[in-house]
PDB file of C-alpha atoms in Angstrom:
ATOM      1  CA  VAL A   1      19.834   5.640  16.096  1.00  0.00           C
ATOM      2  CA  HIS A   2      19.183   3.957  12.770  1.00  0.00           C
ATOM      3  CA  ALA A   3      15.813   4.421  11.140  1.00  0.00           C
ATOM      4  CA  ALA A   4      14.168   2.157   8.593  1.00  0.00           C
ATOM      5  CA  VAL A   5      11.194   3.702   6.805  1.00  0.00           C
ATOM      6  CA  GLY A   6       8.971   1.590   4.567  1.00  0.00           C
ATOM      7  CA  GLY A   7       8.821  -2.116   3.776  1.00  0.00           C
ATOM      8  CA  PRO A   8      12.022  -2.614   1.718  1.00  0.00           C
ATOM      9  CA  ALA A   9      14.158  -0.558   4.141  1.00  0.00           C
ATOM     10  CA  VAL A  10      12.758  -2.485   7.099  1.00  0.00           C
ATOM     11  CA  GLN A  11      13.492  -5.818   5.444  1.00  0.00           C
ATOM     12  CA  PHE A  12      17.058  -4.726   4.647  1.00  0.00           C
ATOM     13  CA  ALA A  13      17.677  -3.389   8.157  1.00  0.00           C
ATOM     14  CA  GLN A  14      16.349  -6.502   9.818  1.00  0.00           C
ATOM     15  CA  ARG A  15      18.226  -8.841   7.472  1.00  0.00           C
ATOM     16  CA  HIS A  16      21.603  -7.089   7.911  1.00  0.00           C
ATOM     17  CA  ARG A  17      21.324  -5.619  11.362  1.00  0.00           C
ATOM     18  CA  GLN A  18      23.693  -7.974  13.154  1.00  0.00           C
ATOM     19  CA  GLY A  19      26.456  -7.299  10.646  1.00  0.00           C
ATOM     20  CA  LEU A  20      25.975  -3.543  10.363  1.00  0.00           C
ATOM     21  CA  PHE A  21      24.788  -2.101  13.684  1.00  0.00           C
ATOM     22  CA  PRO A  22      23.971  -4.789  16.266  1.00  0.00           C
ATOM     23  CA  ARG A  23      23.834  -2.550  19.376  1.00  0.00           C
ATOM     24  CA  THR A  24      22.452   0.665  17.890  1.00  0.00           C
ATOM     25  CA  PRO A  25      18.768   1.429  18.520  1.00  0.00           C
ATOM     26  CA  LEU A  26      16.619   0.838  15.449  1.00  0.00           C
ATOM     27  CA  LEU A  27      13.449   2.804  14.719  1.00  0.00           C
ATOM     28  CA  ILE A  28      11.133   1.076  12.249  1.00  0.00           C
ATOM     29  CA  ALA A  29       8.476   3.379  10.831  1.00  0.00           C
ATOM     30  CA  ALA A  30       5.936   3.916   8.041  1.00  0.00           C
ATOM     31  CA  THR A  31       5.569   0.283   7.150  1.00  0.00           C
ATOM     32  CA  ASP A  32       2.851  -2.286   7.480  1.00  0.00           C
ATOM     33  CA  GLN A  33       3.054  -4.752  10.352  1.00  0.00           C
ATOM     34  CA  ARG A  34       3.413  -7.580   7.813  1.00  0.00           C
ATOM     35  CA  HIS A  35       6.922  -6.353   6.925  1.00  0.00           C
ATOM     36  CA  ILE A  36       8.281  -6.602  10.447  1.00  0.00           C
ATOM     37  CA  ARG A  37       9.962  -9.830  11.463  1.00  0.00           C
ATOM     38  CA  GLN A  38       9.128  -9.918  15.160  1.00  0.00           C
ATOM     39  CA  ALA A  39      11.771 -12.560  15.876  1.00  0.00           C
ATOM     40  CA  THR A  40      14.588 -10.167  14.969  1.00  0.00           C
ATOM     41  CA  LEU A  41      13.434  -7.277  17.170  1.00  0.00           C
ATOM     42  CA  THR A  42      15.654  -6.476  20.125  1.00  0.00           C
ATOM     43  CA  PRO A  43      15.015  -4.480  23.308  1.00  0.00           C
ATOM     44  CA  ASN A  44      16.715  -1.523  21.527  1.00  0.00           C
ATOM     45  CA  ASP A  45      14.073  -1.422  18.788  1.00  0.00           C
ATOM     46  CA  ALA A  46      10.976   0.745  18.455  1.00  0.00           C
ATOM     47  CA  VAL A  47       8.230   0.206  15.909  1.00  0.00           C
ATOM     48  CA  VAL A  48       5.629   2.623  14.555  1.00  0.00           C
ATOM     49  CA  ALA A  49       3.706   0.496  12.073  1.00  0.00           C
ATOM     50  CA  ALA A  50       0.406   0.650  10.248  1.00  0.00           C
ATOM     51  CA  ARG A  51      -2.070  -2.090   9.537  1.00  0.00           C
ATOM     52  CA  ILE A  52      -3.381  -1.893   5.996  1.00  0.00           C
ATOM     53  CA  ASP A  53      -6.535  -3.960   5.626  1.00  0.00           C
ATOM     54  CA  PRO A  54      -7.331  -4.759   1.973  1.00  0.00           C
ATOM     55  CA  PHE A  55     -10.528  -6.585   2.940  1.00  0.00           C
ATOM     56  CA  ARG A  56     -11.910  -3.421   4.567  1.00  0.00           C
ATOM     57  CA  VAL A  57     -11.316  -1.678   1.231  1.00  0.00           C
ATOM     58  CA  ALA A  58     -13.423  -4.383  -0.450  1.00  0.00           C
ATOM     59  CA  GLN A  59     -16.155  -3.927   2.150  1.00  0.00           C
ATOM     60  CA  THR A  60     -16.089  -0.153   1.661  1.00  0.00           C
ATOM     61  CA  ILE A  61     -16.365  -0.402  -2.111  1.00  0.00           C
ATOM     62  CA  LEU A  62     -19.300  -2.788  -1.846  1.00  0.00           C
ATOM     63  CA  GLN A  63     -20.986  -0.654   0.800  1.00  0.00           C
ATOM     64  CA  VAL A  64     -20.603   2.620  -1.113  1.00  0.00           C
ATOM     65  CA  LEU A  65     -21.220   1.076  -4.561  1.00  0.00           C
ATOM     66  CA  PRO A  66     -23.251  -2.124  -3.954  1.00  0.00           C
ATOM     67  CA  GLN A  67     -23.774  -2.712  -7.702  1.00  0.00           C
ATOM     68  CA  THR A  68     -20.006  -3.119  -8.257  1.00  0.00           C
ATOM     69  CA  THR A  69     -19.135  -6.313 -10.146  1.00  0.00           C
ATOM     70  CA  ASN A  70     -15.537  -5.541 -11.145  1.00  0.00           C
ATOM     71  CA  VAL A  71     -12.598  -4.058  -9.264  1.00  0.00           C
ATOM     72  CA  VAL A  72      -9.351  -3.162 -11.000  1.00  0.00           C
ATOM     73  CA  VAL A  73      -6.343  -3.115  -8.668  1.00  0.00           C
ATOM     74  CA  ILE A  74      -3.656  -0.575  -9.498  1.00  0.00           C
ATOM     75  CA  ALA A  75      -0.234  -1.797  -8.403  1.00  0.00           C
ATOM     76  CA  GLY A  76       3.080  -1.880 -10.178  1.00  0.00           C
ATOM     77  CA  ALA A  77       5.667  -4.575 -10.740  1.00  0.00           C
ATOM     78  CA  SER A  78       8.263  -4.089  -7.972  1.00  0.00           C
ATOM     79  CA  PRO A  79       8.719  -6.813  -5.330  1.00  0.00           C
ATOM     80  CA  LEU A  80       6.816  -4.668  -2.804  1.00  0.00           C
ATOM     81  CA  GLU A  81       3.925  -4.207  -5.214  1.00  0.00           C
ATOM     82  CA  LYS A  82       3.857  -7.944  -5.983  1.00  0.00           C
ATOM     83  CA  PHE A  83       3.712  -8.596  -2.231  1.00  0.00           C
ATOM     84  CA  TRP A  84       0.685  -6.307  -1.941  1.00  0.00           C
ATOM     85  CA  LEU A  85      -1.048  -7.846  -4.950  1.00  0.00           C
ATOM     86  CA  LYS A  86      -0.854 -11.245  -3.259  1.00  0.00           C
ATOM     87  CA  GLU A  87      -2.093  -9.789   0.045  1.00  0.00           C
ATOM     88  CA  ILE A  88      -5.013  -8.116  -1.743  1.00  0.00           C
ATOM     89  CA  HIS A  89      -5.867 -11.253  -3.700  1.00  0.00           C
ATOM     90  CA  ASP A  90      -5.834 -13.357  -0.520  1.00  0.00           C
ATOM     91  CA  ALA A  91      -7.816 -10.802   1.506  1.00  0.00           C
ATOM     92  CA  TRP A  92     -10.512 -10.448  -1.151  1.00  0.00           C
ATOM     93  CA  GLN A  93     -11.274 -14.179  -1.389  1.00  0.00           C
ATOM     94  CA  PRO A  94     -14.518 -13.845   0.636  1.00  0.00           C
ATOM     95  CA  VAL A  95     -15.995 -11.477  -1.985  1.00  0.00           C
ATOM     96  CA  THR A  96     -14.713 -13.017  -5.233  1.00  0.00           C
ATOM     97  CA  ASN A  97     -18.065 -14.759  -5.699  1.00  0.00           C
ATOM     98  CA  ARG A  98     -19.601 -11.274  -5.904  1.00  0.00           C
ATOM     99  CA  VAL A  99     -16.883  -9.222  -7.551  1.00  0.00           C
ATOM    100  CA  SER A 100     -14.248  -9.910 -10.208  1.00  0.00           C
ATOM    101  CA  LEU A 101     -10.788  -8.753  -9.137  1.00  0.00           C
ATOM    102  CA  GLN A 102      -8.467  -7.721 -11.966  1.00  0.00           C
ATOM    103  CA  THR A 103      -4.874  -6.549 -11.831  1.00  0.00           C
ATOM    104  CA  VAL A 104      -3.008  -4.432 -14.364  1.00  0.00           C
ATOM    105  CA  SER A 105       0.528  -4.819 -13.028  1.00  0.00           C
ATOM    106  CA  GLU A 106       1.658  -6.393 -16.301  1.00  0.00           C
ATOM    107  CA  LEU A 107       1.056  -3.096 -18.103  1.00  0.00           C
ATOM    108  CA  SER A 108       3.125   0.040 -18.457  1.00  0.00           C
ATOM    109  CA  PHE A 109       1.664   2.985 -16.573  1.00  0.00           C
ATOM    110  CA  ALA A 110       0.460   4.395 -19.912  1.00  0.00           C
ATOM    111  CA  GLY A 111      -1.283   1.072 -20.529  1.00  0.00           C
ATOM    112  CA  MET A 112      -2.902   1.240 -17.093  1.00  0.00           C
ATOM    113  CA  LEU A 113      -4.211   4.715 -17.899  1.00  0.00           C
ATOM    114  CA  GLN A 114      -5.638   3.495 -21.215  1.00  0.00           C
ATOM    115  CA  ARG A 115      -7.312   0.506 -19.543  1.00  0.00           C
ATOM    116  CA  CYS A 116      -8.824   2.627 -16.762  1.00  0.00           C
ATOM    117  CA  ALA A 117     -10.241   5.121 -19.262  1.00  0.00           C
ATOM    118  CA  THR A 118     -12.481   2.450 -20.813  1.00  0.00           C
ATOM    119  CA  LEU A 119     -13.643   0.250 -17.942  1.00  0.00           C
ATOM    120  CA  PRO A 120     -17.072  -1.378 -18.109  1.00  0.00           C
ATOM    121  CA  ALA A 121     -19.986  -0.118 -16.027  1.00  0.00           C
ATOM    122  CA  ARG A 122     -20.150  -1.219 -12.369  1.00  0.00           C
ATOM    123  CA  THR A 123     -16.350  -1.145 -12.030  1.00  0.00           C
ATOM    124  CA  ALA A 124     -14.348   0.452  -9.221  1.00  0.00           C
ATOM    125  CA  ILE A 125     -10.607   1.054  -9.056  1.00  0.00           C
ATOM    126  CA  PHE A 126      -8.545   0.182  -5.982  1.00  0.00           C
ATOM    127  CA  TYR A 127      -5.367   2.280  -6.074  1.00  0.00           C
ATOM    128  CA  ALA A 128      -3.087   0.113  -3.928  1.00  0.00           C
ATOM    129  CA  VAL A 129       0.515   1.131  -4.656  1.00  0.00           C
ATOM    130  CA  MET A 130       2.302   2.467  -7.722  1.00  0.00           C
ATOM    131  CA  ILE A 131       6.080   2.622  -7.573  1.00  0.00           C
ATOM    132  CA  LEU A 132       7.446   0.875 -10.658  1.00  0.00           C
ATOM    133  CA  ASP A 133       5.486  -0.092 -13.766  1.00  0.00           C
ATOM    134  CA  ALA A 134       5.980  -3.260 -15.823  1.00  0.00           C
ATOM    135  CA  GLU A 135       8.479  -1.473 -18.084  1.00  0.00           C
ATOM    136  CA  GLY A 136      10.619  -0.576 -15.060  1.00  0.00           C
ATOM    137  CA  VAL A 137       9.660   3.095 -15.128  1.00  0.00           C
ATOM    138  CA  PRO A 138       9.455   4.613 -11.624  1.00  0.00           C
ATOM    139  CA  GLN A 139       6.233   6.392 -10.745  1.00  0.00           C
ATOM    140  CA  TRP A 140       5.604   9.020  -8.087  1.00  0.00           C
ATOM    141  CA  GLU A 141       2.615   7.590  -6.241  1.00  0.00           C
ATOM    142  CA  GLU A 142       0.608  10.779  -5.781  1.00  0.00           C
ATOM    143  CA  GLY A 143       1.404  11.982  -9.284  1.00  0.00           C
ATOM    144  CA  ALA A 144       0.350   8.632 -10.708  1.00  0.00           C
ATOM    145  CA  LEU A 145      -2.901   8.792  -8.730  1.00  0.00           C
ATOM    146  CA  THR A 146      -3.636  12.294 -10.044  1.00  0.00           C
ATOM    147  CA  ARG A 147      -2.995  11.195 -13.636  1.00  0.00           C
ATOM    148  CA  LEU A 148      -5.173   8.118 -13.127  1.00  0.00           C
ATOM    149  CA  HIS A 149      -7.999  10.234 -11.724  1.00  0.00           C
ATOM    150  CA  ASP A 150      -7.799  12.527 -14.748  1.00  0.00           C
ATOM    151  CA  VAL A 151      -8.605   9.673 -17.174  1.00  0.00           C
ATOM    152  CA  ALA A 152     -10.444   6.998 -15.175  1.00  0.00           C
ATOM    153  CA  ASN A 153     -14.097   6.380 -15.930  1.00  0.00           C
ATOM    154  CA  ALA A 154     -14.683   4.585 -12.602  1.00  0.00           C
ATOM    155  CA  PRO A 155     -14.480   5.710  -8.970  1.00  0.00           C
ATOM    156  CA  LEU A 156     -11.137   5.314  -7.185  1.00  0.00           C
ATOM    157  CA  PHE A 157     -10.539   4.006  -3.677  1.00  0.00           C
ATOM    158  CA  GLY A 158      -7.245   4.179  -1.817  1.00  0.00           C
ATOM    159  CA  VAL A 159      -5.549   3.377   1.488  1.00  0.00           C
ATOM    160  CA  PHE A 160      -3.747   6.553   2.627  1.00  0.00           C
ATOM    161  CA  GLU A 161      -5.220   9.771   3.919  1.00  0.00           C
ATOM    162  CA  THR A 162      -2.681  11.658   1.764  1.00  0.00           C
ATOM    163  CA  GLN A 163      -4.642  10.418  -1.269  1.00  0.00           C
ATOM    164  CA  LEU A 164      -7.706  12.452  -0.313  1.00  0.00           C
ATOM    165  CA  GLY A 165      -8.012  15.426  -2.606  1.00  0.00           C
ATOM    166  CA  ARG A 166      -6.249  13.539  -5.398  1.00  0.00           C
ATOM    167  CA  GLY A 167      -9.344  11.764  -6.642  1.00  0.00           C
ATOM    168  CA  ILE A 168     -10.154   8.881  -4.318  1.00  0.00           C
ATOM    169  CA  VAL A 169     -13.656   8.369  -2.936  1.00  0.00           C
ATOM    170  CA  GLY A 170     -12.195   7.298   0.391  1.00  0.00           C
ATOM    171  CA  GLY A 171     -11.954   4.062   2.263  1.00  0.00           C
ATOM    172  CA  PRO A 172     -10.367   2.872   5.495  1.00  0.00           C
ATOM    173  CA  LEU A 173      -7.457   5.282   5.287  1.00  0.00           C
ATOM    174  CA  VAL A 174      -4.107   5.144   7.085  1.00  0.00           C
ATOM    175  CA  ASP A 175      -3.289   8.531   8.616  1.00  0.00           C
ATOM    176  CA  MET A 176       0.321   9.122   7.544  1.00  0.00           C
ATOM    177  CA  GLU A 177       0.497  12.497   9.296  1.00  0.00           C
ATOM    178  CA  GLU A 178      -0.383  10.865  12.613  1.00  0.00           C
ATOM    179  CA  MET A 179       2.162   8.125  11.911  1.00  0.00           C
ATOM    180  CA  GLY A 180       4.802  10.783  11.232  1.00  0.00           C
ATOM    181  CA  LEU A 181       4.027  12.626  14.466  1.00  0.00           C
ATOM    182  CA  THR A 182       4.162   9.396  16.467  1.00  0.00           C
ATOM    183  CA  THR A 183       7.452   8.450  14.799  1.00  0.00           C
ATOM    184  CA  ALA A 184       8.931  11.851  15.692  1.00  0.00           C
ATOM    185  CA  LYS A 185       7.864  11.441  19.336  1.00  0.00           C
ATOM    186  CA  VAL A 186       9.396   7.960  19.501  1.00  0.00           C
ATOM    187  CA  ALA A 187      12.636   9.174  17.873  1.00  0.00           C
ATOM    188  CA  THR A 188      12.848  12.054  20.354  1.00  0.00           C
ATOM    189  CA  ARG A 189      12.352   9.642  23.235  1.00  0.00           C
ATOM    190  CA  ILE A 190      15.098   7.346  21.873  1.00  0.00           C
ATOM    191  CA  PHE A 191      17.546  10.275  21.551  1.00  0.00           C
TER     192      PHE A 191
END
């Protein structure tokens, strides 16, 4: 069994599968449904995917903090993070008449921290994904979130249940523990 975990690994596995392991079962896990090319799936494949809904994050922010006029999106500069910035921008179109959406992906992580320490009133922060900053410095997502929480002067919202306890208010959270348990059950069944 080959396993692909996360968006970039899934894309690589699906792109090179025929040349590397055409008849071996493939388990795709811990990625969003958007990263799975359905046309390349075979009867030997199993998928345990999430559905991240950036618009539900917007709805949550505006429900919890209805006076919000600005949202700063925290995402880095890797191809995966650029993908998510576009998805977020597209998903938030219905509320852009009510809220200004700003990104900070062009900044170093230190620059992001400085910006988030001095945000104007009625701002919220959407912590989307932080892997690689604009200077090419890798970031550990949970560590970056903790550091951001330590300096931010606005409430933080996230997308993963693992972010609870690290400073986020909440939101429509993906349960990564449940995804891991389901992935283990599927892998056991494949074996």
